[in-house]
Each structure stands twice: as C-alpha cells, then as structure tokens.
N, CA, C and O of each residue as an XYZ file, in Angstrom:
888
protein
N       6.132     75.064    119.257
C       6.967     76.204    118.687
C       7.283     75.178    117.471
O       7.819     74.070    117.444
N       6.723     76.020    116.476
C       6.910     75.657    114.935
C       8.488     75.705    114.167
O       9.411     76.325    114.696
N       8.598     75.215    113.297
C      10.322     75.044    113.080
C       9.887     74.539    111.152
O       9.240     73.654    110.593
N      10.955     76.087    110.627
C      11.186     75.292    109.290
C      13.005     74.689    109.210
O      14.088     75.192    109.508
N      12.531     73.311    108.617
C      13.764     72.227    108.852
C      13.847     72.744    107.619
O      12.978     73.406    107.051
N      15.859     72.157    106.840
C      16.430     72.398    105.766
C      17.406     71.049    106.264
O      18.447     71.219    106.898
N      16.941     69.830    105.910
C      18.315     68.792    105.575
C      19.476     69.293    104.392
O      19.123     69.544    103.239
N      20.479     69.369    104.712
C      21.171     69.936    103.406
C      22.545     69.038    102.458
O      23.098     69.201    101.371
N      22.662     68.003    103.668
C      22.907     66.263    103.414
C      23.583     65.322    104.063
O      24.322     65.716    104.964
N      23.528     64.211    103.850
C      24.164     63.381    104.267
C      25.498     62.902    103.573
O      25.680     62.963    102.357
N      26.239     62.510    104.317
C      26.888     61.727    104.265
C      27.516     60.689    105.338
O      27.624     60.694    106.564
N      27.904     59.735    104.231
C      28.125     57.400    104.722
C      29.150     58.023    105.177
O      29.758     58.956    104.652
N      29.364     57.453    106.259
C      30.432     57.360    107.341
C      31.303     55.972    106.896
O      30.763     55.204    106.101
N      32.892     55.604    107.508
C      33.349     54.103    107.830
C      33.553     54.592    109.302
O      33.055     53.777    110.078
N      34.177     55.757    109.995
C      34.414     55.971    110.861
C      34.327     57.076    111.638
O      34.985     57.965    111.097
N      33.588     57.635    113.141
C      33.496     58.688    112.622
C      34.651     59.646    113.568
O      34.823     59.564    114.784
N      35.378     60.583    112.574
C      36.755     60.847    113.883
C      36.936     61.502    114.351
O      36.922     62.659    113.931
N      37.290     61.070    115.818
C      37.243     62.199    117.285
C      36.732     60.976    118.236
O      36.486     61.072    119.438
N      36.636     59.909    117.500
C      35.474     59.134    118.997
C      36.726     58.710    119.876
O      36.809     58.671    121.104
N      37.724     58.388    118.865
C      39.005     57.412    120.274
C      39.465     58.517    120.020
O      39.636     59.239    119.038
N      39.771     58.528    121.919
C      41.085     60.087    122.415
C      42.416     59.099    122.650
O      42.511     57.878    122.779
N      43.729     60.541    122.646
C      44.939     59.757    122.711
C      44.593     58.790    124.005
O      44.992     57.633    123.881
N      43.971     59.081    125.106
C      44.015     58.654    126.297
C      43.891     56.789    125.845
O      44.753     55.921    125.980
N      42.311     56.664    125.226
C      41.918     55.177    124.971
C      42.987     54.493    124.374
O      43.083     53.269    124.467
N      44.498     55.782    123.247
C      44.420     55.007    122.171
C      45.551     53.559    123.416
O      45.602     52.330    123.471
N      46.137     54.571    124.063
C      47.174     54.428    124.857
C      46.603     53.287    126.311
O      47.369     52.436    126.762
N      45.445     53.451    126.759
C      44.967     52.264    127.468
C      45.203     50.992    127.005
O      45.850     50.031    127.420
N      44.409     51.256    125.887
C      44.137     50.101    124.729
C      45.557     49.544    124.667
O      45.763     48.481    125.254
N      46.557     50.142    124.022
C      47.417     49.442    123.868
C      48.133     48.794    125.182
O      48.541     47.632    125.200
N      48.243     49.801    126.404
C      48.234     48.718    127.481
C      48.201     47.446    127.372
O      49.084     46.588    127.378
N      46.494     47.397    127.218
C      45.769     46.074    127.465
C      45.824     45.193    126.200
O      45.209     44.153    125.966
N      46.775     45.912    125.392
C      47.312     45.147    124.477
C      48.810     44.428    124.215
O      49.225     43.647    123.358
N      49.128     44.776    124.834
C      50.627     44.565    125.798
C      51.506     45.303    125.305
O      52.587     44.893    124.883
N      51.085     46.614    125.310
C      52.249     47.525    124.079
C      52.286     48.265    125.537
O      51.295     48.325    126.264
N      53.333     48.720    125.808
C      53.342     49.378    127.411
C      53.920     50.714    126.810
O      53.450     51.568    127.561
N      54.725     51.391    125.813
C      55.434     52.039    124.937
C      54.162     52.945    124.619
O      54.448     54.048    124.154
N      52.588     52.628    124.816
C      51.984     53.864    124.033
C      52.204     55.422    124.833
O      51.884     56.447    124.231
N      52.674     55.469    125.981
C      52.597     56.525    126.349
C      53.064     58.123    126.227
O      52.531     59.230    126.310
N      54.610     57.468    125.937
C      55.785     57.912    125.650
C      55.483     57.940    123.599
O      56.618     58.137    123.165
N      54.913     57.877    122.878
C      55.012     57.372    121.817
C      54.100     58.453    121.059
O      52.924     58.707    121.317
N      54.917     59.041    120.050
C      53.973     60.027    119.047
C      52.266     60.227    118.735
O      51.387     60.076    117.886
N      52.495     60.595    119.839
C      50.553     60.909    119.438
C      49.946     60.583    117.983
O      48.877     59.980    117.887
N      50.507     60.910    117.112
C      49.764     60.335    115.905
C      49.602     59.032    115.018
O      48.756     58.523    114.282
N      51.330     58.680    115.658
C      51.024     57.203    115.005
C      50.380     56.183    116.460
O      50.348     54.954    116.526
N      50.029     56.954    117.263
C      48.800     56.014    118.641
C      48.289     55.067    116.944
O      48.907     54.103    116.494
N      47.226     55.614    116.398
C      45.841     54.470    115.849
C      46.758     54.010    115.299
O      46.909     52.944    115.897
N      47.707     54.081    114.350
C      48.615     52.801    113.563
C      49.460     51.988    114.614
O      49.666     50.822    114.275
N      49.797     52.234    115.382
C      50.373     51.143    116.839
C      49.656     50.199    116.839
O      49.799     49.059    116.399
N      48.197     51.104    117.776
C      47.001     50.237    117.599
C      46.355     48.947    117.017
O      45.858     47.893    117.412
N      46.581     49.479    116.084
C      45.865     48.241    114.727
C      47.032     47.000    114.971
O      46.927     45.820    115.305
N      48.001     47.734    114.689
C      49.548     46.424    114.498
C      49.444     45.983    115.575
O      49.509     44.756    115.516
N      49.247     46.516    117.048
C      49.243     45.666    118.375
C      48.033     44.849    117.948
O      48.259     43.641    117.883
N      46.985     45.180    117.687
C      45.268     44.224    118.087
C      45.839     42.842    117.012
O      45.858     41.631    117.231
N      46.374     43.853    115.499
C      46.161     42.152    114.120
C      47.353     41.298    115.413
O      47.137     40.103    115.207
N      48.161     41.367    116.275
C      49.090     40.036    116.631
C      48.555     38.931    117.426
O      49.053     37.833    117.674
N      46.871     39.708    117.950
C      45.475     39.009    118.196
C      44.626     37.744    117.521
O      44.054     38.451    116.692
N      44.199     36.639    117.292
C      43.199     36.298    117.222
C      41.902     37.313    116.949
O      41.982     38.162    117.836
N      40.870     37.567    116.203
C      39.976     38.301    115.984
C      39.361     37.952    117.535
O      39.599     38.419    118.649
N      38.833     37.339    117.244
C      37.807     37.201    118.806
C      37.877     37.717    119.686
O      37.008     38.517    120.033
N      39.336     37.358    120.647
C      40.153     37.732    121.173
C      40.396     39.227    121.596
O      40.906     39.574    122.661
N      40.102     39.776    120.934
C      40.427     41.176    120.356
C      39.071     42.197    120.858
O      38.625     43.116    121.545
N      38.899     41.212    119.924
C      37.147     41.879    120.340
C      36.705     41.841    121.812
O      36.048     42.624    122.498
N      37.187     40.874    122.014
C      36.988     40.792    123.763
C      37.450     41.884    124.675
O      36.822     42.390    125.604
N      39.190     42.285    124.065
C      39.452     42.782    124.953
C      39.136     44.259    125.318
O      39.578     44.989    126.206
N      38.070     44.484    124.170
C      37.937     46.520    123.494
C      36.574     46.835    124.245
O      36.133     47.917    124.632
N      35.871     45.137    124.361
C      34.463     45.254    124.790
C      34.588     45.825    126.108
O      34.168     46.899    126.540
N      35.427     44.650    126.820
C      35.784     44.486    128.018
C      36.496     46.245    128.505
O      36.330     46.712    129.632
N      37.105     46.824    127.616
C      37.202     48.126    128.257
C      36.465     49.263    128.295
O      36.438     50.279    128.990
N      35.636     48.647    126.990
C      34.104     49.750    126.411
C      33.340     49.882    127.503
O      32.790     50.923    127.863
N      33.299     48.823    128.044
C      31.460     48.426    128.420
C      32.022     47.469    129.824
O      31.250     46.625    130.281
N      33.636     47.701    130.562
C      33.416     46.828    132.098
C      32.903     46.660    133.182
O      33.323     45.801    133.958
N      31.680     47.610    133.515
C      30.518     46.677    133.900
C      28.926     46.560    133.728
O      28.025     46.364    134.544
N      28.939     46.746    132.418
C      27.687     46.790    131.449
C      27.433     44.525    130.990
O      26.429     43.817    131.068
N      29.015     44.167    130.529
C      28.734     43.284    129.854
C      29.384     42.331    130.698
O      30.491     42.720    131.071
N      28.967     40.952    131.210
C      29.515     39.829    131.628
C      30.256     38.893    131.083
O      29.932     38.341    130.031
N      31.372     38.606    131.766
C      32.367     37.548    130.724
C      31.789     37.270    129.859
O      31.998     37.842    128.790
N      30.605     36.045    130.004
C      29.887     35.380    128.579
C      29.449     35.811    127.470
O      29.575     35.418    126.310
N      28.623     37.139    128.216
C      27.533     38.368    126.938
C      29.235     38.559    126.263
O      29.446     37.791    125.325
N      30.139     39.261    126.553
C      31.396     39.759    126.074
C      32.039     38.255    125.244
O      32.916     38.315    124.383
N      31.703     37.581    125.489
C      32.770     36.224    124.368
C      31.656     35.850    123.787
O      32.144     34.942    123.114
N      30.209     35.833    123.439
C      29.355     35.759    122.863
C      28.969     36.352    121.844
O      28.566     35.868    120.786
N      29.181     38.268    122.386
C      29.472     39.229    121.325
C      30.789     39.790    120.504
O      31.005     40.744    119.757
N      31.246     39.133    120.825
C      32.457     39.076    120.472
C      32.947     38.301    119.045
O      33.623     38.546    118.046
N      32.035     37.048    119.712
C      32.145     36.337    118.324
C      30.575     36.387    117.415
O      30.172     35.756    116.438
N      30.076     37.264    118.122
C      28.556     37.703    116.783
C      28.994     38.935    116.145
O      28.428     39.613    115.288
N      30.153     39.099    116.753
C      30.801     40.342    115.699
C      31.128     39.584    114.637
O      30.416     39.807    113.657
N      32.012     38.714    114.484
C      32.812     38.414    113.258
C      31.399     37.875    112.495
O      31.835     36.942    111.822
N      30.296     37.934    112.296
C      29.641     37.376    112.004
C      28.315     37.962    110.623
O      27.896     37.801    109.477
N      28.139     38.994    112.400
C      27.329     39.949    111.915
C      27.683     41.891    112.904
O      28.458     42.320    113.759
N      26.162     42.620    111.760
C      26.818     43.589    112.349
C      26.190     43.899    112.863
O      25.144     44.316    112.365
N      26.508     43.908    114.844
C      26.355     43.180    116.148
C      25.732     45.246    116.633
O      24.769     45.816    117.146
N      26.536     45.447    116.266
C      26.453     47.126    115.769
C      24.380     48.052    115.519
O      23.773     49.033    115.950
N      24.204     47.232    114.861
C      22.866     47.580    114.365
C      21.646     46.088    115.122
O      20.478     46.352    115.410
N      21.984     45.266    115.231
C      20.881     44.697    115.931
C      20.930     44.652    117.095
O      19.865     44.476    117.686
N      22.147     44.787    117.858
C      22.081     45.075    119.686
C      21.116     45.061    119.755
O      20.450     45.662    118.913
N      20.336     44.163    121.101
C      18.849     45.394    121.195
C      19.018     46.210    122.478
O      17.921     46.660    122.809
N      19.917     46.536    123.254
C      20.375     47.566    124.198
C      20.982     48.866    123.075
O      22.117     49.275    122.830
N      19.799     49.194    122.640
C      20.200     50.622    121.927
C      20.577     51.646    121.692
O      20.591     52.346    120.680
N      21.105     51.815    123.277
C      22.369     52.694    123.612
C      23.453     52.582    123.873
O      24.218     53.333    124.479
N      23.602     51.520    123.376
C      25.270     50.544    123.586
C      25.269     50.978    121.689
O      26.337     51.428    121.275
N      24.567     50.887    121.063
C      25.201     49.993    119.441
C      25.762     51.426    119.247
O      26.797     51.147    118.642
N      25.758     52.637    119.351
C      26.961     53.327    119.141
C      28.586     52.802    119.394
O      29.562     52.625    118.665
N      28.366     52.696    120.488
C      29.640     52.089    120.876
C      30.240     50.589    120.397
O      31.405     50.199    120.310
N      29.086     49.977    120.150
C      29.450     49.083    119.411
C      29.853     49.260    118.345
O      30.941     48.740    118.100
N      29.188     50.041    117.268
C      29.921     50.277    116.387
C      31.434     51.031    116.009
O      32.157     50.857    115.029
N      31.598     51.927    117.187
C      32.870     52.593    116.937
C      33.920     51.269    117.378
O      35.133     51.449    117.267
N      33.344     49.810    117.929
C      34.643     49.031    118.041
C      34.966     48.368    117.042
O      36.108     48.070    116.694
N      33.430     47.961    116.256
C      33.528     47.098    115.355
C      34.506     47.663    114.106
O      35.013     46.838    113.346
N      34.782     49.289    113.900
C      34.873     50.005    112.726
C      36.937     49.694    113.130
O      37.767     49.613    112.224
N      37.275     49.587    114.578
C      37.945     49.780    114.800
C      39.178     48.303    114.194
O      40.327     48.330    113.753
N      38.069     47.020    114.510
C      37.934     46.096    114.622
C      38.252     45.651    113.194
O      39.242     44.948    112.991
N      37.170     46.168    111.850
C      37.230     46.124    111.196
C      38.707     47.068    110.219
O      39.394     46.493    109.374
N      38.821     47.986    110.467
C      40.222     48.684    110.781
C      42.191     47.282    110.186
O      43.028     46.989    109.333
N      41.571     47.018    111.771
C      42.803     46.338    112.275
C      42.771     45.170    111.123
O      43.743     45.241    110.371
N      42.301     44.628    110.974
C      41.912     43.113    110.341
C      41.265     43.413    108.771
O      40.180     43.029    108.332
N      41.915     43.920    108.347
C      41.233     44.327    106.733
C      40.120     44.154    106.439
O      39.893     44.146    105.229
N      39.166     43.981    107.213
C      37.607     43.508    106.573
C      37.515     42.083    106.991
O      36.854     41.365    106.241
N      38.132     41.448    108.203
C      36.900     39.917    108.762
C      36.040     40.160    109.424
O      35.061     39.415    109.472
N      36.186     41.942    110.573
C      34.645     42.012    110.499
C      33.781     42.499    109.667
O      34.207     42.721    108.534
N      32.509     42.772    109.924
C      31.498     43.394    108.799
C      31.988     44.888    108.810
O      32.525     45.490    109.740
N      31.687     45.320    107.601
C      31.713     47.089    107.442
C      30.593     47.273    107.908
O      29.656     46.855    107.229
N      30.407     47.690    108.708
C      28.874     49.011    109.028
C      29.441     50.144    108.861
O      30.658     50.326    108.877
N      28.635     50.937    108.698
C      28.546     52.580    108.374
C      27.658     53.446    109.725
O      27.028     53.113    110.728
N      27.987     54.497    109.161
C      27.553     55.451    109.920
C      26.958     56.734    109.098
O      27.665     57.060    108.145
N      25.360     57.798    109.374
C      25.697     58.712    108.358
C      25.694     59.749    109.566
O      25.672     59.628    110.790
N      25.723     60.688    108.791
C      26.289     61.813    109.864
C      24.866     62.915    108.612
O      24.370     62.695    107.507
N      24.796     63.554    109.197
C      23.208     64.330    108.687
C      23.823     66.222    109.629
O      23.959     66.610    110.790
N      24.035     66.939    107.967
C      23.920     68.164    108.468
C      22.745     68.892    108.282
O      22.395     69.016    107.108
N      21.907     69.509    109.313
C      20.701     70.229    109.233
C      20.198     71.248    109.543
O      20.499     71.423    110.724
N      19.504     72.180    109.139
C      19.247     73.959    110.518
C      17.882     72.770    110.974
O      17.701     71.597    110.645
N      17.351     73.402    111.571
C      16.020     73.932    113.001
C      16.234     74.907    112.988
O      17.318     75.349    113.369
N      14.935     75.877    112.384
C      14.274     76.788    113.136
C      13.721     77.635    113.328
O      13.627     78.113    112.197
N      12.977     78.576    114.265
C      11.676     78.283    114.757
C      11.240     79.930    114.255
O      11.964     80.902    114.472
N       9.847     79.995    113.518
C       9.459     80.321    112.641
C       8.356     81.359    113.598
O       7.621     82.183    113.053
N       8.405     81.138    115.115
C       7.432     81.676    116.618
C       8.146     82.149    117.547
O       7.515     82.615    118.496
N       9.765     82.205    117.619
C      10.010     82.476    118.838
C      11.947     82.562    118.906
O      12.652     83.179    118.107
N      12.143     82.222    119.403
C      13.788     82.792    119.506
C      14.957     81.121    119.965
O      14.765     80.501    121.012
N      16.058     80.711    118.937
C      15.807     79.445    118.437
C      16.668     78.907    120.073
O      17.780     79.247    120.479
N      15.772     78.090    120.641
C      16.683     77.096    122.498
C      17.840     76.030    121.609
O      18.341     76.321    120.523
N      18.034     75.055    122.207
C      19.252     73.985    122.320
C      18.446     73.123    122.374
O      17.625     73.195    123.287
N      18.375     71.972    121.408
C      17.318     70.604    121.005
C      18.180     69.821    121.877
O      19.359     70.087    122.112
N      17.238     68.420    122.537
C      16.968     67.503    122.299
C      17.836     66.809    121.351
O      18.309     67.392    120.375
N      18.171     64.953    121.746
C      17.740     63.985    120.451
C      16.453     63.511    120.318
O      16.413     62.993    119.202
N      15.208     63.391    120.940
C      14.182     63.785    121.326
C      14.364     64.901    120.136
O      14.823     64.795    118.999
N      13.779     66.097    120.913
C      13.551     66.922    119.974
C      13.493     66.820    118.471
O      12.554     67.173    117.757
N      14.681     66.265    118.085
C      15.411     66.658    116.869
C      14.656     65.391    116.021
O      14.628     65.318    114.793
N      14.186     64.631    116.750
C      13.774     63.319    115.662
C      12.142     63.285    115.348
O      11.469     62.753    114.465
N      11.731     64.396    116.899
C       9.762     64.184    116.509
C       9.940     65.654    115.125
O       9.059     65.981    114.329
N      11.647     66.402    115.278
C      10.922     67.532    114.148
C      11.415     67.155    112.727
O      11.275     67.776    111.673
N      12.001     66.028    112.967
C      12.461     65.034    111.784
C      11.759     64.248    110.459
O      11.835     64.171    109.233
N      10.947     63.672    111.737
C       9.713     63.003    111.261
C       9.278     63.673    110.334
O       8.495     62.821    109.915
N       9.104     64.739    109.480
C       8.158     65.096    109.094
C       8.510     64.815    107.505
O       7.715     64.515    106.614
N      10.666     65.093    107.368
C      10.607     64.547    106.094
C      11.410     63.392    106.301
O      12.161     63.327    105.328
N      11.567     62.715    106.859
C      11.211     60.793    106.766
C      10.794     60.068    106.353
O       9.725     59.869    106.930
N      11.008     59.119    105.262
C      10.179     57.779    104.599
C       9.160     56.949    105.658
O       9.611     56.589    106.746
N       7.746     56.660    105.278
C       7.159     55.282    106.003
C       8.654     54.621    106.399
O       9.304     54.994    107.376
N       8.975     53.830    105.693
C       9.954     52.936    105.036
C      11.190     53.272    105.887
O      12.223     52.909    105.326
N      11.379     53.853    107.063
C      12.983     54.231    107.791
C      12.297     53.863    108.814
O      11.326     54.423    109.325
N      12.936     52.698    109.167
C      13.213     51.851    110.922
C      12.783     53.128    112.232
O      11.777     52.946    112.918
N      13.465     54.084    112.393
C      12.800     54.337    113.164
C      11.887     54.700    112.973
O      11.316     54.580    114.056
N      10.851     55.349    111.936
C       9.389     55.422    112.462
C       8.320     53.991    112.484
O       7.203     53.845    112.980
N       9.490     52.744    111.471
C       8.792     51.828    111.585
C       8.224     51.179    112.619
O       7.104     50.677    112.704
N       9.670     51.274    113.896
C       9.775     50.745    115.005
C       9.132     52.103    116.668
O       8.659     51.639    117.706
N       9.264     53.194    116.501
C       8.970     53.705    117.079
C       7.220     55.104    116.407
O       6.783     56.049    117.063
N       6.654     54.560    114.808
C       6.326     55.316    114.877
C       5.414     56.805    116.409
O       5.678     58.007    116.378
N       4.649     56.280    117.245
C       4.110     56.495    118.268
C       5.269     57.643    119.190
O       4.822     58.581    119.850
N       6.156     57.470    119.124
C       6.895     57.676    119.567
C       7.617     58.751    119.109
O       8.091     59.675    119.769
N       7.676     58.493    117.528
C       8.388     60.325    117.443
C       7.334     60.583    116.526
O       7.947     60.967    115.530
N       5.939     60.610    116.212
C       5.195     61.413    115.788
C       3.941     61.988    116.318
O       3.031     62.571    115.729
N       4.174     61.554    118.125
C       2.850     61.867    119.618
C       4.322     62.805    120.247
O       5.519     62.922    119.983
N       3.331     63.324    121.202
C       4.022     64.203    122.137
C       4.271     63.160    123.155
O       4.305     63.978    124.075
N       4.442     62.207    123.664
C       4.629     61.542    124.003
C       6.694     61.265    124.497
O       7.582     61.784    123.821
N       6.907     60.596    125.440
C       8.817     60.416    125.777
C       8.809     59.344    124.609
O       8.029     58.641    123.967
N      10.413     59.710    124.751
C      10.549     58.590    123.126
C      12.121     58.835    123.773
O      12.923     59.714    123.457
N      12.278     57.700    124.834
C      13.526     57.897    125.419
C      14.867     57.467    124.716
O      16.039     57.764    124.948
N      14.217     56.588    123.689
C      15.308     55.520    123.001
C      16.118     56.673    122.037
O      17.276     56.322    121.814
N      15.763     57.903    121.456
C      15.994     58.822    120.726
C      17.566     59.490    121.243
O      18.273     60.090    120.434
N      18.033     59.264    122.869
C      19.294     59.537    122.612
C      20.155     58.346    122.578
O      21.332     58.654    122.767
N      19.924     56.843    122.366
C      20.003     55.959    121.974
C      20.562     56.094    120.219
O      21.654     55.878    119.693
N      19.419     56.487    119.754
C      19.296     55.643    118.770
C      20.658     57.361    117.639
O      21.428     57.204    116.691
N      20.430     58.190    118.135
C      21.666     59.858    117.916
C      22.951     59.468    118.879
O      22.852     59.581    120.101
N      23.778     59.150    118.449
C      25.276     58.730    118.726
C      26.049     60.335    118.489
O      27.278     60.383    118.537
N      25.363     61.418    118.274
C      26.428     62.945    118.840
C      24.884     63.531    118.138
O      24.057     62.845    117.537
N      24.830     64.811    118.398
C      24.370     66.484    118.285
C      24.588     67.051    118.624
O      24.359     67.260    119.815
N      25.508     68.128    117.537
C      26.090     69.303    117.508
C      25.662     70.410    117.195
O      25.262     70.413    116.031
N      25.543     71.533    117.796
C      25.705     72.811    116.887
C      26.552     73.474    118.007
O      27.088     73.000    119.009
N      26.480     74.998    117.391
C      27.030     75.677    117.952
C      26.021     77.374    118.449
O      26.227     78.073    119.442
N      24.983     77.586    117.354
C      23.988     78.225    117.441
C      22.270     78.352    117.511
O      21.379     79.201    117.451
N      22.476     76.862    117.684
C      20.679     76.204    118.490
C      19.827     76.227    116.705
O      18.620     76.091    116.508
N      20.833     76.423    115.710
C      20.343     76.455    114.445
C      20.692     75.428    113.603
O      19.958     74.477    113.331
N      21.735     75.596    113.212
C      22.216     74.648    112.337
C      23.000     73.489    112.735
O      24.199     73.764    112.712
N      22.710     72.051    113.165
C      22.691     70.983    113.932
C      23.905     69.808    112.718
O      23.986     69.756    111.491
N      24.453     69.248    113.533
C      25.007     67.792    112.854
C      24.132     66.516    113.399
O      23.156     66.839    114.077
N      24.331     65.185    113.208
C      24.279     64.495    113.975
C      24.634     63.390    113.581
O      24.751     62.987    112.424
N      24.841     62.794    114.691
C      25.787     61.137    114.063
C      24.926     59.380    114.389
O      24.814     58.953    115.538
N      24.570     58.833    113.533
C      23.686     57.532    113.708
C      23.921     56.712    112.906
O      24.766     57.111    112.105
N      23.490     55.492    112.678
C      23.741     54.184    112.378
C      23.238     54.857    110.857
O      22.249     55.584    110.767
N      23.965     54.535    109.882
C      23.134     54.629    109.215
C      22.272     53.817    108.439
O      22.051     54.135    107.270
N      21.613     52.530    109.078
C      20.806     52.077    109.357
C      19.658     52.399    110.237
O      18.659     51.680    110.242
N      19.770     53.518    111.028
C      18.381     54.606    111.505
C      18.115     55.172    110.232
O      17.036     55.064    109.649
N      18.985     55.699    109.860
C      18.915     56.671    108.237
C      19.841     56.970    107.489
O      20.876     57.568    107.784
N      19.526     56.584    106.527
C      20.110     57.002    105.318
C      19.779     58.058    104.460
O      18.876     58.885    104.590
N      20.433     57.964    103.757
C      20.088     59.089    102.056
C      18.570     58.453    101.655
O      17.637     59.255    101.705
N      18.340     57.388    101.353
C      16.924     56.959    100.662
C      16.166     57.024    101.846
O      14.971     56.787    101.672
N      16.538     57.295    103.081
C      14.399     57.429    104.197
C      14.520     58.871    103.873
O      13.463     59.467    104.075
N      15.700     59.775    103.336
C      14.926     61.480    103.160
C      13.651     61.735    101.618
O      13.785     61.803    100.396
N      12.843     61.782    102.289
C      11.605     62.120    101.349
C      11.605     64.374    101.141
O      11.443     65.098    100.159
N      11.693     64.470    101.628
C      11.695     66.172    102.024
C      12.667     66.583    102.752
O      12.865     66.488    103.964
N      13.418     67.173    101.693
C      14.381     67.702    102.052
C      14.251     69.415    102.799
O      15.339     69.731    103.280
N      13.464     70.216    102.923
C      12.584     71.068    103.379
C      11.479     71.182    103.311
O      10.779     71.284    102.304
N      11.109     71.177    104.717
C       9.466     70.906    104.754
C       9.368     71.810    106.324
O      10.284     72.631    106.351
N       8.594     71.854    107.474
C       7.788     72.498    108.641
C       7.424     71.659    109.188
O       6.528     71.040    108.615
N       7.847     71.154    110.523
C       7.570     70.385    111.596
C       6.671     71.683    112.891
O       6.775     72.908    112.937
N       5.892     70.777    113.725
C       5.523     71.220    115.254
C       5.947     70.666    115.993
O       5.755     69.455    116.100
N       6.904     71.559    117.015
C       7.848     70.882    118.222
C       6.387     71.089    119.388
O       6.126     72.122    120.004
N       5.677     69.905    119.428
C       4.923     70.090    121.192
C       5.577     69.627    122.242
O       6.566     68.984    121.887
N       5.415     69.695    123.578
C       5.603     69.720    124.652
C       5.176     68.448    125.300
O       4.089     67.917    125.528
N       6.197     68.207    125.475
C       5.963     66.362    125.960
C       5.172     66.464    127.192
O       5.272     67.196    128.176
N       4.345     65.514    126.859
C       3.208     64.945    128.169
C       4.108     63.885    128.729
O       4.684     62.994    128.104
N       4.131     64.160    130.139
C       4.949     63.404    131.441
C       3.651     61.998    131.275
O       2.425     62.104    131.252
N       4.289     61.078    131.207
C       3.496     59.524    131.306
C       3.214     59.432    132.321
O       4.226     59.651    132.987
N       2.106     59.152    133.162
C       1.559     58.869    134.847
C       1.456     57.381    135.167
O       1.094     57.014    136.285
C-alpha cells in the first residue's frame, strides 16, 4: 500500500511522562524502606521516591530499581554489573538486548533526577507524524510497519539504517522494531506519535519531512 508521510516535529525529552504509575511509586517506596507510600498524597509520590532513593548509594539504588523492573530477566551478577555501568555510560543506548533499552532509559532518568546528575543524562525523541494511505483505507500499523515507512525520510547516517539496512528497506521481518520503538500511539490510524531513544532517531536524522513510501506485505522467513 502507498502512503504519504508527513513528519510534523520531533521533541527531545529527558523523561517520558506517565511511564511510572502510582503503583510503581508505591512499590518502589517500599523497596527503599518508605512504607507509607500507599497512604501518601498521589501527587507527592515522585518527590517522596526521589528523597527515598537519595538516602542510598547510587549503585545500590540502581540495583533496587533494576531488580524491580527485571525480576526474572537479569541475574544478581548481571544486575550488579549493569548498575555499575549505569554510573559510567548510557547503558540504555548500548545494552545489547534492544527490547530492554527503553526500560533502562526510564530507570536511568529516574536515578539521574534523584541524584542531580550523578548518572549520565540520556534523552528520548518523541516523533509526531502522519501516515496517510493514498490507495486504501487507514489501518492500525505496527512498529515494524512504521519504521519501514519512515525509511525514505531518514539519513543514511541514521543508526537504525546502518544496523538494520536490509530489515528496514526490504519486505522481510524486522522483529527488532518492537524494541527500538518504546511507545507507538494513534487515535485515528493516521496521526501517530512514537517514542524512542535519541540514539535511534534524532532531529539530524531526518532528511525529508514530506515523502511517499510503499508498505509491502512481509515475506515470512522459511
């Protein structure tokens, strides 16, 4: 199907509002030995958590949040290593398991705020765009569909195109797309917002803001 693509704008942000729920704050407060989170005013929970976190050493705090978000994914040794690395590097941009990078970004930024910059400041991109079919009715698109459609507007220097040139430009499966795009939302199947790492897509990566693309049916791998 043929699409007309318009990239409206890209915002660079330090955090994604709404990622951490009130329940997350309450549970994390318990893990940081603040048991009264459940009865606290909801609007005060983020500030209470920042204060509770700052009573711990940075690497200890990182381990606690990592264990909360990845209870079955990482071993104790891996958690200790990731927590150590987070103080030195933007692990959320470098971690080899792409589907974990989004969560690592949110953890990193929670700790960055709590410790006033002791952790590296990672950034995310929020891309606002429209995908209008020119020869059919709109349909809800997946992360894989969206990245393939955006391909024609991205610079050849873009990291996604350099690492996944075949997957993004040909009608073959692109499973990594689900990890590259952290959030993908639409209310009308035409106007979309996506959230990803600034490392994956940033303002300099966009070479065209209005262009056409063809979305082909993915050929299943044998």
